JSON list of C-alpha atoms in Angstrom, two decimals:
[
{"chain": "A", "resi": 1, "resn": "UNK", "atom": "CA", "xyz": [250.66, 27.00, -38.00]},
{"chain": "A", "resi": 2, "resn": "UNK", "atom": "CA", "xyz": [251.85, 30.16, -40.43]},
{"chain": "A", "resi": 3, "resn": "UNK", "atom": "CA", "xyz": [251.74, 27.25, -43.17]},
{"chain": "A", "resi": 4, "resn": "UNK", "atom": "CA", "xyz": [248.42, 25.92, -42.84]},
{"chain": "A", "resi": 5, "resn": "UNK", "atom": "CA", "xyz": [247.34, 29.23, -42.93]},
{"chain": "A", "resi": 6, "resn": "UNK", "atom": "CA", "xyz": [245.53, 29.50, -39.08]},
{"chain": "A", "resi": 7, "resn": "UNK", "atom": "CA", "xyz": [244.66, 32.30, -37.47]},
{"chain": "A", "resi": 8, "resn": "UNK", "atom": "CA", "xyz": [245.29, 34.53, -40.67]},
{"chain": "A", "resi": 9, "resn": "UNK", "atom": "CA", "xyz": [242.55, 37.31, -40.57]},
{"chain": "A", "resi": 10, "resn": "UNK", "atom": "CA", "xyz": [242.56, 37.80, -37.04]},
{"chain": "A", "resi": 11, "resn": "UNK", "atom": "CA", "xyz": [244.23, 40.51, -34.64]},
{"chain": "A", "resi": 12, "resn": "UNK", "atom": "CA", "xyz": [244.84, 40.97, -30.66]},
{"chain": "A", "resi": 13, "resn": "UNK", "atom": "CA", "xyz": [244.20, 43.57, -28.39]},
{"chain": "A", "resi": 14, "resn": "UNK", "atom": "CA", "xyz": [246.30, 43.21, -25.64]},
{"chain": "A", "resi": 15, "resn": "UNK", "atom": "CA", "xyz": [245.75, 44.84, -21.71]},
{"chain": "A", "resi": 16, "resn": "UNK", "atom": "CA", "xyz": [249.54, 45.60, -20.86]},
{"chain": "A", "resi": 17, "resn": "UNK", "atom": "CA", "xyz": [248.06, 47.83, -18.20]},
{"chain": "A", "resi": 18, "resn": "UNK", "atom": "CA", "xyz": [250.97, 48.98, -15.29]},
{"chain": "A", "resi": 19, "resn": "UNK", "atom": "CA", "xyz": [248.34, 47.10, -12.67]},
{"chain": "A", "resi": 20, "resn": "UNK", "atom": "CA", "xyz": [249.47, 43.43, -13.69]},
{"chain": "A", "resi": 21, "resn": "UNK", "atom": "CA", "xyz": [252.60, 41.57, -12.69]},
{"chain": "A", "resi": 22, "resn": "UNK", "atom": "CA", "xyz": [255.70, 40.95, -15.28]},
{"chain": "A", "resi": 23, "resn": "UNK", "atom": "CA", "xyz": [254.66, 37.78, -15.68]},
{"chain": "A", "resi": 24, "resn": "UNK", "atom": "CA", "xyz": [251.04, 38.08, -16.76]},
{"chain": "A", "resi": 25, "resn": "UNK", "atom": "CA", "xyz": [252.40, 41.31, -18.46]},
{"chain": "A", "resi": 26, "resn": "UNK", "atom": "CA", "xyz": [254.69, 39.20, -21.05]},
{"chain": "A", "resi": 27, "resn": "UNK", "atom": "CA", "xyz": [251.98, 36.49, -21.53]},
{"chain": "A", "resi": 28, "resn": "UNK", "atom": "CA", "xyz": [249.79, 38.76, -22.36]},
{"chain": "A", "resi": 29, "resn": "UNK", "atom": "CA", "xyz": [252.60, 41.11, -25.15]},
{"chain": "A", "resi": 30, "resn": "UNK", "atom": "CA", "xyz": [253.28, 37.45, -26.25]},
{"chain": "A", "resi": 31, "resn": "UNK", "atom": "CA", "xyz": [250.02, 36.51, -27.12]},
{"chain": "A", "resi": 32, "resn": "UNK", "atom": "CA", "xyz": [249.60, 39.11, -29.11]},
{"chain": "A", "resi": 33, "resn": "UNK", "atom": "CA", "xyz": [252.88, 39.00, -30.71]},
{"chain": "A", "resi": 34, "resn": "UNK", "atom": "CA", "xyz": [251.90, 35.59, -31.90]},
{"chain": "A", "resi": 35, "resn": "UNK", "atom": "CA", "xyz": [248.72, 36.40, -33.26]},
{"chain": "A", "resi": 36, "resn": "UNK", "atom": "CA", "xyz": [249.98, 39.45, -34.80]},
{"chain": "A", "resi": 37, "resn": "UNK", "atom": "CA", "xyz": [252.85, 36.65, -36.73]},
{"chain": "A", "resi": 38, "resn": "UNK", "atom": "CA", "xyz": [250.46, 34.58, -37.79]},
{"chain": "A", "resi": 39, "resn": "UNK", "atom": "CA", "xyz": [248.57, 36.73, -39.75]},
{"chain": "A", "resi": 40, "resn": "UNK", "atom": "CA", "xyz": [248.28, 37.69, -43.24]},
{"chain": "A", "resi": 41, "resn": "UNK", "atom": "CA", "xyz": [248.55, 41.04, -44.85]},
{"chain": "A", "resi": 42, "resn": "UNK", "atom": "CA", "xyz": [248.02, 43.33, -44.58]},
{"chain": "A", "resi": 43, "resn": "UNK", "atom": "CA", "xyz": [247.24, 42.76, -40.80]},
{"chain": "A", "resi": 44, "resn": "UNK", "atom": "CA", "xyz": [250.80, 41.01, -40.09]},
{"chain": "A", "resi": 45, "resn": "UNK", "atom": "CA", "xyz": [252.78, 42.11, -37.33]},
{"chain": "A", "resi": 46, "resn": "UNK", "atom": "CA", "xyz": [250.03, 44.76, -36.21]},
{"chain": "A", "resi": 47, "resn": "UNK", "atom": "CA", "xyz": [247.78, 44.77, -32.97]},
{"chain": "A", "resi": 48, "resn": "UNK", "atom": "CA", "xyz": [245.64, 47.12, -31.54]},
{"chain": "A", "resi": 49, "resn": "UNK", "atom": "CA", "xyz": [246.13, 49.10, -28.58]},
{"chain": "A", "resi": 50, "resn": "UNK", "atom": "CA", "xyz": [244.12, 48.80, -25.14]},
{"chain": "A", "resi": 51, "resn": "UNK", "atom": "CA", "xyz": [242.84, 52.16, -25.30]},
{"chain": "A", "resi": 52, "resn": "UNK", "atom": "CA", "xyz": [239.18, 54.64, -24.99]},
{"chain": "A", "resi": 53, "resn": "UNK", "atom": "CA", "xyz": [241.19, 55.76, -28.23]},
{"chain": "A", "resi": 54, "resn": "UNK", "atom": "CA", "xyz": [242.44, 52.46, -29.91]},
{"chain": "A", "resi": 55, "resn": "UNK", "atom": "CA", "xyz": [245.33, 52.80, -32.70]},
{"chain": "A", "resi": 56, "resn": "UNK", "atom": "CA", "xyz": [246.31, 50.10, -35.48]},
{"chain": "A", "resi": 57, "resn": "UNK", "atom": "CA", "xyz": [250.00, 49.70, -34.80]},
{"chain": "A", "resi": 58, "resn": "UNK", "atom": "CA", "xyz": [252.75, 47.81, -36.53]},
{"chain": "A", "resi": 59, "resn": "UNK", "atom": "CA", "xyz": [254.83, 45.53, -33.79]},
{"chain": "A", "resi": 60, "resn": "UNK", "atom": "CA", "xyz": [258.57, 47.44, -34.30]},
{"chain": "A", "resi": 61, "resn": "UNK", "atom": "CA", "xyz": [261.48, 44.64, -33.43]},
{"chain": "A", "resi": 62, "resn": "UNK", "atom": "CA", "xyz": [263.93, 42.67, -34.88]},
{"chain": "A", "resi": 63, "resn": "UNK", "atom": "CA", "xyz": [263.04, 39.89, -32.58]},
{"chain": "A", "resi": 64, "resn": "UNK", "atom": "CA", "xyz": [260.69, 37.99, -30.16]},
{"chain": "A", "resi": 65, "resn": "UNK", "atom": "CA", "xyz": [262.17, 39.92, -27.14]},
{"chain": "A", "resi": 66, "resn": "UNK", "atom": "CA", "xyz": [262.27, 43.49, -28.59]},
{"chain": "A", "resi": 67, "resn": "UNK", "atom": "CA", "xyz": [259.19, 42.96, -30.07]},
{"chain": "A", "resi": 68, "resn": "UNK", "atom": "CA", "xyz": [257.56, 41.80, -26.53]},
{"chain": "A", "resi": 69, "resn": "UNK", "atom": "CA", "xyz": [258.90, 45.11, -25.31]},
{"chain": "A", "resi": 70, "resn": "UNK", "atom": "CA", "xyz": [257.10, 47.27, -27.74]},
{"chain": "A", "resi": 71, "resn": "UNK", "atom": "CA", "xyz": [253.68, 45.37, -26.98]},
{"chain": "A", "resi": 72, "resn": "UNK", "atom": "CA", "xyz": [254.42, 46.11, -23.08]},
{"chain": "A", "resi": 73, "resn": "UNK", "atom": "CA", "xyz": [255.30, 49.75, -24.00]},
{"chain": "A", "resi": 74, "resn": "UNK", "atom": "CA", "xyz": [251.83, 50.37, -25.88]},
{"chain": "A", "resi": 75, "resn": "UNK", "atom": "CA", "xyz": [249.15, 52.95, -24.10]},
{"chain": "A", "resi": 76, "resn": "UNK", "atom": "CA", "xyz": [246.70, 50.95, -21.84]},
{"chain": "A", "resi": 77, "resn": "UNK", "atom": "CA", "xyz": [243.69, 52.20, -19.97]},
{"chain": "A", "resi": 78, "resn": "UNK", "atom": "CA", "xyz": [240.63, 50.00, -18.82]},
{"chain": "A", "resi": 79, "resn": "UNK", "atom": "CA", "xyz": [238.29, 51.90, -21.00]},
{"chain": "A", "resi": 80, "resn": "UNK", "atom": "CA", "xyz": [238.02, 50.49, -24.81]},
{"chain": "A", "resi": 81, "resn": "UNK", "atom": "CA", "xyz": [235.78, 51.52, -27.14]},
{"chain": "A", "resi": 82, "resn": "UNK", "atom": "CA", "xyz": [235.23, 48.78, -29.64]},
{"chain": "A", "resi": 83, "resn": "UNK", "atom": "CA", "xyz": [232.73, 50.96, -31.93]},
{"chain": "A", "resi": 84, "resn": "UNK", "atom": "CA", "xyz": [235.93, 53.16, -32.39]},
{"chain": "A", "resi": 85, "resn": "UNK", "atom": "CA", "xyz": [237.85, 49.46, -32.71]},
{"chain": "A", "resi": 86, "resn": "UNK", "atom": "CA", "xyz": [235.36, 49.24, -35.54]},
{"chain": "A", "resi": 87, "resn": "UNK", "atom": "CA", "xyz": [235.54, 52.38, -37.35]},
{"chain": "A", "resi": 88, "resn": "UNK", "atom": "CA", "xyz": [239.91, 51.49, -37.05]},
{"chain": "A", "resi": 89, "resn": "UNK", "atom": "CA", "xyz": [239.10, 48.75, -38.96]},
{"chain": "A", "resi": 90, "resn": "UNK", "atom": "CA", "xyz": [236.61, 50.00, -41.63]},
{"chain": "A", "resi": 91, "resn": "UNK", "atom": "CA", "xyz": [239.19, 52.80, -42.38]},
{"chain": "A", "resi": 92, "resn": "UNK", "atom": "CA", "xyz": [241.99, 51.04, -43.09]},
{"chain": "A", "resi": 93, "resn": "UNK", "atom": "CA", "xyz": [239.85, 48.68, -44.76]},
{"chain": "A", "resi": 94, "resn": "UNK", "atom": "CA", "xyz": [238.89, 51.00, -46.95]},
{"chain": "A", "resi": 95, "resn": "UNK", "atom": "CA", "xyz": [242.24, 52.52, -47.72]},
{"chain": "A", "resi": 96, "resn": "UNK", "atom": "CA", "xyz": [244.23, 49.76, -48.23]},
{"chain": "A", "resi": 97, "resn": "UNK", "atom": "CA", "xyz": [240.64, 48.49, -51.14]},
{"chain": "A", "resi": 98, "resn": "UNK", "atom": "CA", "xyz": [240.91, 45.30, -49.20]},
{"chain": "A", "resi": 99, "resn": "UNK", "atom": "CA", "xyz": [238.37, 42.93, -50.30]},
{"chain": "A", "resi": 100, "resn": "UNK", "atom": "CA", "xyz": [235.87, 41.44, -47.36]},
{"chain": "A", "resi": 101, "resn": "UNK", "atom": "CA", "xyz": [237.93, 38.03, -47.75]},
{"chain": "A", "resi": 102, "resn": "UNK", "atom": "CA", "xyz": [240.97, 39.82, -46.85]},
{"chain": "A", "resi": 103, "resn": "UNK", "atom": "CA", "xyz": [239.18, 42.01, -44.01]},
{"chain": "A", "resi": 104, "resn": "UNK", "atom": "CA", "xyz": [239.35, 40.99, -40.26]},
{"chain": "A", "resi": 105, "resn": "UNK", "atom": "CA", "xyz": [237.54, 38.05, -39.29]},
{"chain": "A", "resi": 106, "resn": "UNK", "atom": "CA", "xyz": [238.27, 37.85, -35.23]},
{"chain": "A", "resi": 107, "resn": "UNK", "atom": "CA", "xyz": [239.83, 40.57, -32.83]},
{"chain": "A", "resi": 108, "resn": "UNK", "atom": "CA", "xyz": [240.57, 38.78, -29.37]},
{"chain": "A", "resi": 109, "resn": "UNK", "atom": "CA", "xyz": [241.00, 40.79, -26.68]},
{"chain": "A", "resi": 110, "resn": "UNK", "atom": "CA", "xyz": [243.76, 39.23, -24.49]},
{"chain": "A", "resi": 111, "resn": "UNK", "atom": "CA", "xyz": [243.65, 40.73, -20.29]},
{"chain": "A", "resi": 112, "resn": "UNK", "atom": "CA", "xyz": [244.08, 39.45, -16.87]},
{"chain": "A", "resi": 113, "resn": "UNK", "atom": "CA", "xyz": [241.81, 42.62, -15.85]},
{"chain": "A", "resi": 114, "resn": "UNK", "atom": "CA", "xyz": [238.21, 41.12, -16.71]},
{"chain": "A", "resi": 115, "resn": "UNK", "atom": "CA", "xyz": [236.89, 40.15, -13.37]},
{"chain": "A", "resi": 116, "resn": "UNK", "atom": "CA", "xyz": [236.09, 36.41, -14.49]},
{"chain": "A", "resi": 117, "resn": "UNK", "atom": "CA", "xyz": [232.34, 35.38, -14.90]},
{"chain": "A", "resi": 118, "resn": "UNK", "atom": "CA", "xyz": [231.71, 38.86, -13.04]},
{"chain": "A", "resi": 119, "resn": "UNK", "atom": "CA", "xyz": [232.78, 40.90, -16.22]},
{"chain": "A", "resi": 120, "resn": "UNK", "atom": "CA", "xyz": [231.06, 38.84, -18.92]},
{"chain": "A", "resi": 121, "resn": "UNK", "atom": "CA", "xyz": [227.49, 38.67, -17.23]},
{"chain": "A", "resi": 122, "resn": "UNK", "atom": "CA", "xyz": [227.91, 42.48, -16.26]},
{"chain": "A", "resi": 123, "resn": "UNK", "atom": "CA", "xyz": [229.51, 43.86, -19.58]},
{"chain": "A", "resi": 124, "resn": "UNK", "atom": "CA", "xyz": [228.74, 41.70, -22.25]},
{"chain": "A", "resi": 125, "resn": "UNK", "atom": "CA", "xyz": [225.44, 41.62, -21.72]},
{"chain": "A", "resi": 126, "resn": "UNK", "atom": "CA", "xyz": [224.83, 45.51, -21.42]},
{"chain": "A", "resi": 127, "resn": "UNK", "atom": "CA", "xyz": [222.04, 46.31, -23.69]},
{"chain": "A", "resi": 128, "resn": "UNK", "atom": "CA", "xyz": [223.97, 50.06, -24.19]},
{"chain": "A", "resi": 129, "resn": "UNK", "atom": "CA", "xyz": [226.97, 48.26, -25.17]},
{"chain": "A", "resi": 130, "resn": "UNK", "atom": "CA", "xyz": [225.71, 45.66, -27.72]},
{"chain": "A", "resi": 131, "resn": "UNK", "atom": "CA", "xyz": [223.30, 48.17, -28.96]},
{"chain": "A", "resi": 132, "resn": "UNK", "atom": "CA", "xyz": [226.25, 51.30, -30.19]},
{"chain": "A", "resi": 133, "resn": "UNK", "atom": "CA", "xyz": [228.86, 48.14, -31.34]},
{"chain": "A", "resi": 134, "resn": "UNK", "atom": "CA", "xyz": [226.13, 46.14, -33.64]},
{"chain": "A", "resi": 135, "resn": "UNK", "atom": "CA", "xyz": [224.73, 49.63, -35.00]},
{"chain": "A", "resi": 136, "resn": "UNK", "atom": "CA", "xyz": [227.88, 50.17, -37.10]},
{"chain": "A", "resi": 137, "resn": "UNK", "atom": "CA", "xyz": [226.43, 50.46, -40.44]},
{"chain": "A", "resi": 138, "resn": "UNK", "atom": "CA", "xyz": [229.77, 51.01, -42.00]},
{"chain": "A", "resi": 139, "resn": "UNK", "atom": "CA", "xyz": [230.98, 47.26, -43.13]},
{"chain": "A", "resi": 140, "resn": "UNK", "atom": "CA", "xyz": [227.16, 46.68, -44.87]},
{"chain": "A", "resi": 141, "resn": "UNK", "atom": "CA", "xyz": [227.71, 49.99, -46.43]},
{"chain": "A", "resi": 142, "resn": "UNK", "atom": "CA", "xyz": [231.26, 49.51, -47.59]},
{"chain": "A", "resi": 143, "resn": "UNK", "atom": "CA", "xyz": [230.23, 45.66, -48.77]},
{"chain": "A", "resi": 144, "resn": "UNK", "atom": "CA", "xyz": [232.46, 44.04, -45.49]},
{"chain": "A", "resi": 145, "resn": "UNK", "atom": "CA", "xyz": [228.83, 42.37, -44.42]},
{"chain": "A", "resi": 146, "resn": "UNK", "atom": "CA", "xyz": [230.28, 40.97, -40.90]},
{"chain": "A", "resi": 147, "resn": "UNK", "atom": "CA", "xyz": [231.32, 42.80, -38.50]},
{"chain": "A", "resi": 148, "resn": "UNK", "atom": "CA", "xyz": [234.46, 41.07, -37.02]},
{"chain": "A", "resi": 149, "resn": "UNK", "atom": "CA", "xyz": [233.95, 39.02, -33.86]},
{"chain": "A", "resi": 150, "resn": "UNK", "atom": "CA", "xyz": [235.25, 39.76, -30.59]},
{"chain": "A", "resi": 151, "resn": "UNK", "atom": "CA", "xyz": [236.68, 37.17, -28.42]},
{"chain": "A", "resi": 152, "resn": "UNK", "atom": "CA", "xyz": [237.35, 38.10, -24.79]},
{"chain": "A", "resi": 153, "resn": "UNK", "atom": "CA", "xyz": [240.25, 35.69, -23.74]},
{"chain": "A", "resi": 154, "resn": "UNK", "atom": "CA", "xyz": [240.43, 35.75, -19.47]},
{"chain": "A", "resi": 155, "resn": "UNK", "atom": "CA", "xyz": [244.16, 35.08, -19.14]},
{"chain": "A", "resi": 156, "resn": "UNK", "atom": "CA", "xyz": [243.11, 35.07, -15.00]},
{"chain": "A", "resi": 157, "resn": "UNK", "atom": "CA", "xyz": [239.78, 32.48, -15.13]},
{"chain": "A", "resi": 158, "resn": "UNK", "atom": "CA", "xyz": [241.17, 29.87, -16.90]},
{"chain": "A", "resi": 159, "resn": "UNK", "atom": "CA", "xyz": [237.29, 27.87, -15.68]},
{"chain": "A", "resi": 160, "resn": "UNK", "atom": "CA", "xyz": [235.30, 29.87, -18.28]},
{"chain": "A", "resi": 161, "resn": "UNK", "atom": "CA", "xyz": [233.90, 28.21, -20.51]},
{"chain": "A", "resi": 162, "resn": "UNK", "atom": "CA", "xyz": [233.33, 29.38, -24.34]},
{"chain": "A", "resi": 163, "resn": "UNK", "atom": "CA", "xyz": [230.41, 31.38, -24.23]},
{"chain": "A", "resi": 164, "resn": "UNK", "atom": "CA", "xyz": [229.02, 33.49, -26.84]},
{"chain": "A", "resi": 165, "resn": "UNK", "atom": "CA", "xyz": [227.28, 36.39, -24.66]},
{"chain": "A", "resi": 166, "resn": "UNK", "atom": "CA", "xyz": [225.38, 38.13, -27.24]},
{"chain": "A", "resi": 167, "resn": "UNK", "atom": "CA", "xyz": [225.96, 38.54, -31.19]},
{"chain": "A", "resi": 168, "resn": "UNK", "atom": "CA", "xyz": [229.27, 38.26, -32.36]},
{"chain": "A", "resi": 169, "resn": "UNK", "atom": "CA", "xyz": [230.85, 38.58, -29.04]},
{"chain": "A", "resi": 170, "resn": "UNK", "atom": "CA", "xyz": [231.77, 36.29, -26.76]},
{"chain": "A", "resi": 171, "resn": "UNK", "atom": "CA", "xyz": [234.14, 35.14, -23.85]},
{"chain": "A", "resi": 172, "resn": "UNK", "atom": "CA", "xyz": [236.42, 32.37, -22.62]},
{"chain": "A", "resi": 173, "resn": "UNK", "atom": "CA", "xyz": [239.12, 31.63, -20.20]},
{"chain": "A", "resi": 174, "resn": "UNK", "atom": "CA", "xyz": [242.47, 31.24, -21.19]},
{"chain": "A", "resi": 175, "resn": "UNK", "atom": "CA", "xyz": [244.21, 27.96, -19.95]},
{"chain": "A", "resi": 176, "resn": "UNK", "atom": "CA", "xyz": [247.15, 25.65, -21.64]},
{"chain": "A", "resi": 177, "resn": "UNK", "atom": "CA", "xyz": [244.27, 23.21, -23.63]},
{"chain": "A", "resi": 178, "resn": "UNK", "atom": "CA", "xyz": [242.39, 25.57, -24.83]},
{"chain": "A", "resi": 179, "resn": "UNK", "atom": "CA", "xyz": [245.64, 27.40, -26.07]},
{"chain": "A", "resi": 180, "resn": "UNK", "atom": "CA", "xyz": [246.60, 24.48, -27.28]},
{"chain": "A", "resi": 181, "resn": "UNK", "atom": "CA", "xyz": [243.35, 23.40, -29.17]},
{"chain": "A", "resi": 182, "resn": "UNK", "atom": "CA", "xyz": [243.16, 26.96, -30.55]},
{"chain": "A", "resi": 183, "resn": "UNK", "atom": "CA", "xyz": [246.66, 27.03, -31.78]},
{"chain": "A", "resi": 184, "resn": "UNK", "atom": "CA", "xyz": [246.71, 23.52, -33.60]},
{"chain": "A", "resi": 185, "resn": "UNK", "atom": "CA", "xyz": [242.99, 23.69, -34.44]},
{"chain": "A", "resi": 186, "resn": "UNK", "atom": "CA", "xyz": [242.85, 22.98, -38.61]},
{"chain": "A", "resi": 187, "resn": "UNK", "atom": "CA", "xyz": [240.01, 25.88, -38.93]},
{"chain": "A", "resi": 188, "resn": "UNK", "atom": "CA", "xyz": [239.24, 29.71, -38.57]},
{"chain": "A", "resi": 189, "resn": "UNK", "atom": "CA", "xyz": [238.55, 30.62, -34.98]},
{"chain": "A", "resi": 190, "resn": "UNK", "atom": "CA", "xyz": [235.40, 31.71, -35.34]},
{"chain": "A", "resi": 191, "resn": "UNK", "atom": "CA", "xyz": [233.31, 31.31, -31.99]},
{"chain": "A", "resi": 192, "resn": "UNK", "atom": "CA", "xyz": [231.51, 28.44, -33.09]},
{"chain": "A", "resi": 193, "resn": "UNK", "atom": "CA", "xyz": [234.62, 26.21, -33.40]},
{"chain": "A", "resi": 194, "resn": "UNK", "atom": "CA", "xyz": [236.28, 27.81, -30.44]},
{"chain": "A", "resi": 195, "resn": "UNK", "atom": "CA", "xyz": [233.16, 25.87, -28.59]},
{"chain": "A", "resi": 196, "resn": "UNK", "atom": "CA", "xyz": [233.81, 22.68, -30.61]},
{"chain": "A", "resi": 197, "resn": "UNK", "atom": "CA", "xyz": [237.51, 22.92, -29.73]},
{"chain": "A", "resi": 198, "resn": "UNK", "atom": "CA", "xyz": [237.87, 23.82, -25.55]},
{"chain": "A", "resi": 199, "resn": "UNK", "atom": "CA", "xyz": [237.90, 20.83, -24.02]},
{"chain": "A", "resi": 200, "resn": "UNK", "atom": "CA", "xyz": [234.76, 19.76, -21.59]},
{"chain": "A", "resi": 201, "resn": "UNK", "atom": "CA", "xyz": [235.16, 19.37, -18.40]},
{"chain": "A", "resi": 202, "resn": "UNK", "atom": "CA", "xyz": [234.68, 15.17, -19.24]},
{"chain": "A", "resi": 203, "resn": "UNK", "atom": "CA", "xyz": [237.55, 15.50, -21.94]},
{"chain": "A", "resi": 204, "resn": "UNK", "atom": "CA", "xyz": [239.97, 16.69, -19.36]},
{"chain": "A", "resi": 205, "resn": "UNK", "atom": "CA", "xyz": [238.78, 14.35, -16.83]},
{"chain": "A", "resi": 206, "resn": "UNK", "atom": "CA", "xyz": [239.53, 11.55, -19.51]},
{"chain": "A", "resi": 207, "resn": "UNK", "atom": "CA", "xyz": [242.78, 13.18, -20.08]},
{"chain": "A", "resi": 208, "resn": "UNK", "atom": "CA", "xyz": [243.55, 13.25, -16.88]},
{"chain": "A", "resi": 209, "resn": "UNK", "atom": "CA", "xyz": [242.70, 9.82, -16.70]},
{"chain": "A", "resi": 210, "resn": "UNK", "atom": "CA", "xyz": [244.09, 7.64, -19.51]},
{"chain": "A", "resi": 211, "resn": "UNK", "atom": "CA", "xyz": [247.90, 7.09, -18.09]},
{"chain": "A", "resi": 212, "resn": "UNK", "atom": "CA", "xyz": [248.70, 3.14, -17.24]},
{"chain": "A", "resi": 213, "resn": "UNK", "atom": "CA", "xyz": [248.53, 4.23, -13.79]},
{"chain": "A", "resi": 214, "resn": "UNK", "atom": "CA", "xyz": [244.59, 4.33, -14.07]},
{"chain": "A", "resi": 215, "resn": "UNK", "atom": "CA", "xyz": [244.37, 1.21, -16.01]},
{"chain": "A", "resi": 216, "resn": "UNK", "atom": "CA", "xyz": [242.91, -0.72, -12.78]},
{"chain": "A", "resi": 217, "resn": "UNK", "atom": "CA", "xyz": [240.60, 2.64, -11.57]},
{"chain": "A", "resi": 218, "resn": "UNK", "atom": "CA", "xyz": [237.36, 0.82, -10.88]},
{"chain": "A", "resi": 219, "resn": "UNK", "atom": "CA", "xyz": [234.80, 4.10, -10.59]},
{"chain": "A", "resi": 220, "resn": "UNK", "atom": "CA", "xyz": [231.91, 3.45, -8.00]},
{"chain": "A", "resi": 221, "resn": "UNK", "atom": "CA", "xyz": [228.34, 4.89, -8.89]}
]
């Protein structure tokens, strides 16, 4: 995947909150660690913390396990504030004279902690949130023209389908095909071709489906 050059201008912020089990606690540190591997610079090996007061951290290890640790031992709270997400990114933008090729192009935010279809109807779609995260005249001014997208990935509701909830955000649950399809997907993972590459509900079925042991499955209308 580093090779073919996926995933490059992307980053992850990941809920390692105390609340969630050691299991969903790992999946979500490893997620991120990923992501974080598979970028370029100068976003490689960095994430972003789960936080009201987000920081731009470089992933410390000198492996996969002591680098899962240091995810896991980040600050988390349930209260981000992505305009402040933005303003991380426009400053260090802007120090490091990045051009906009080389600038962000996705932060997904990986959590167990979402509440489902609940959290993306009730969030998402709140006019005071949209309104202070798409008034950020900083990346016009400073010639990055698009904001980065955010990508809420539901590690719990694995149902969710890709849906973009309002400009340049959008959310969709986490299971092993769309992993999958994201991972090995040949293109940038913008939400457009996250919604070309989740399977359907009908592509799993046919999945499901297409073993010799359903050769003779007659289906009745």
């Amino acid at each position: 995947m580093e090779s073919k050059g996926r995933l490059k201008n992307c980053l992850a912020i990941c809920d390692v909150s105390k609340n969630i089990g050691a299991i969903q606690m790992d999946l979500c540190a490893s997620l991120g660690v990923l992501l974080s591997e598979l970028s370029d610079e100068p976003w490689k090996a960095k994430a972003i913390t789960c936080s009201h007061n987000p920081m731009l951290c470089k992933i410390e290890g000198d492996n996969l396990q002591s680098k899962i640790k240091f995810m896991k031992g980040q600050e988390c709270d349930d209260n981000i504030d992505f305009k402040m997400v933005y303003d991380l990114l426009l400053e260090f933008s802007m120090a490091e004279k990045l051009s906009p090729d080389r600038m962000v192009k996705t932060v997904f935010v990986f959590s167990y902690d979402f509440g489902g279809k609940e959290f993306s109807d009730k969030v998402l779609s709140h006019k005071e949130f949209t309104d202070k995260l798409f008034s950020h005249k900083g990346f016009q001014q400073e010639g990055h023209m698009v904001l980065p997208e955010i990508i809420f990935c539901d590690l719990r509701d694995a149902s969710i389908s890709v849906a973009r909830k309002c400009e340049r955000l959008a959310t969709f649950g986490v299971s092993v095909e769309s992993l999958t399809a994201l991972l090995e997907g040949n293109v940038h993972p913008s939400i457009e071709d996250l919604v070309k590459l989740v399977p359907t509900p009908e592509d799993l079925m046919e999945s499901a489906i297409s073993g010799e042991d359903y050769n003779d499955l007659i289906v009745f209308h």
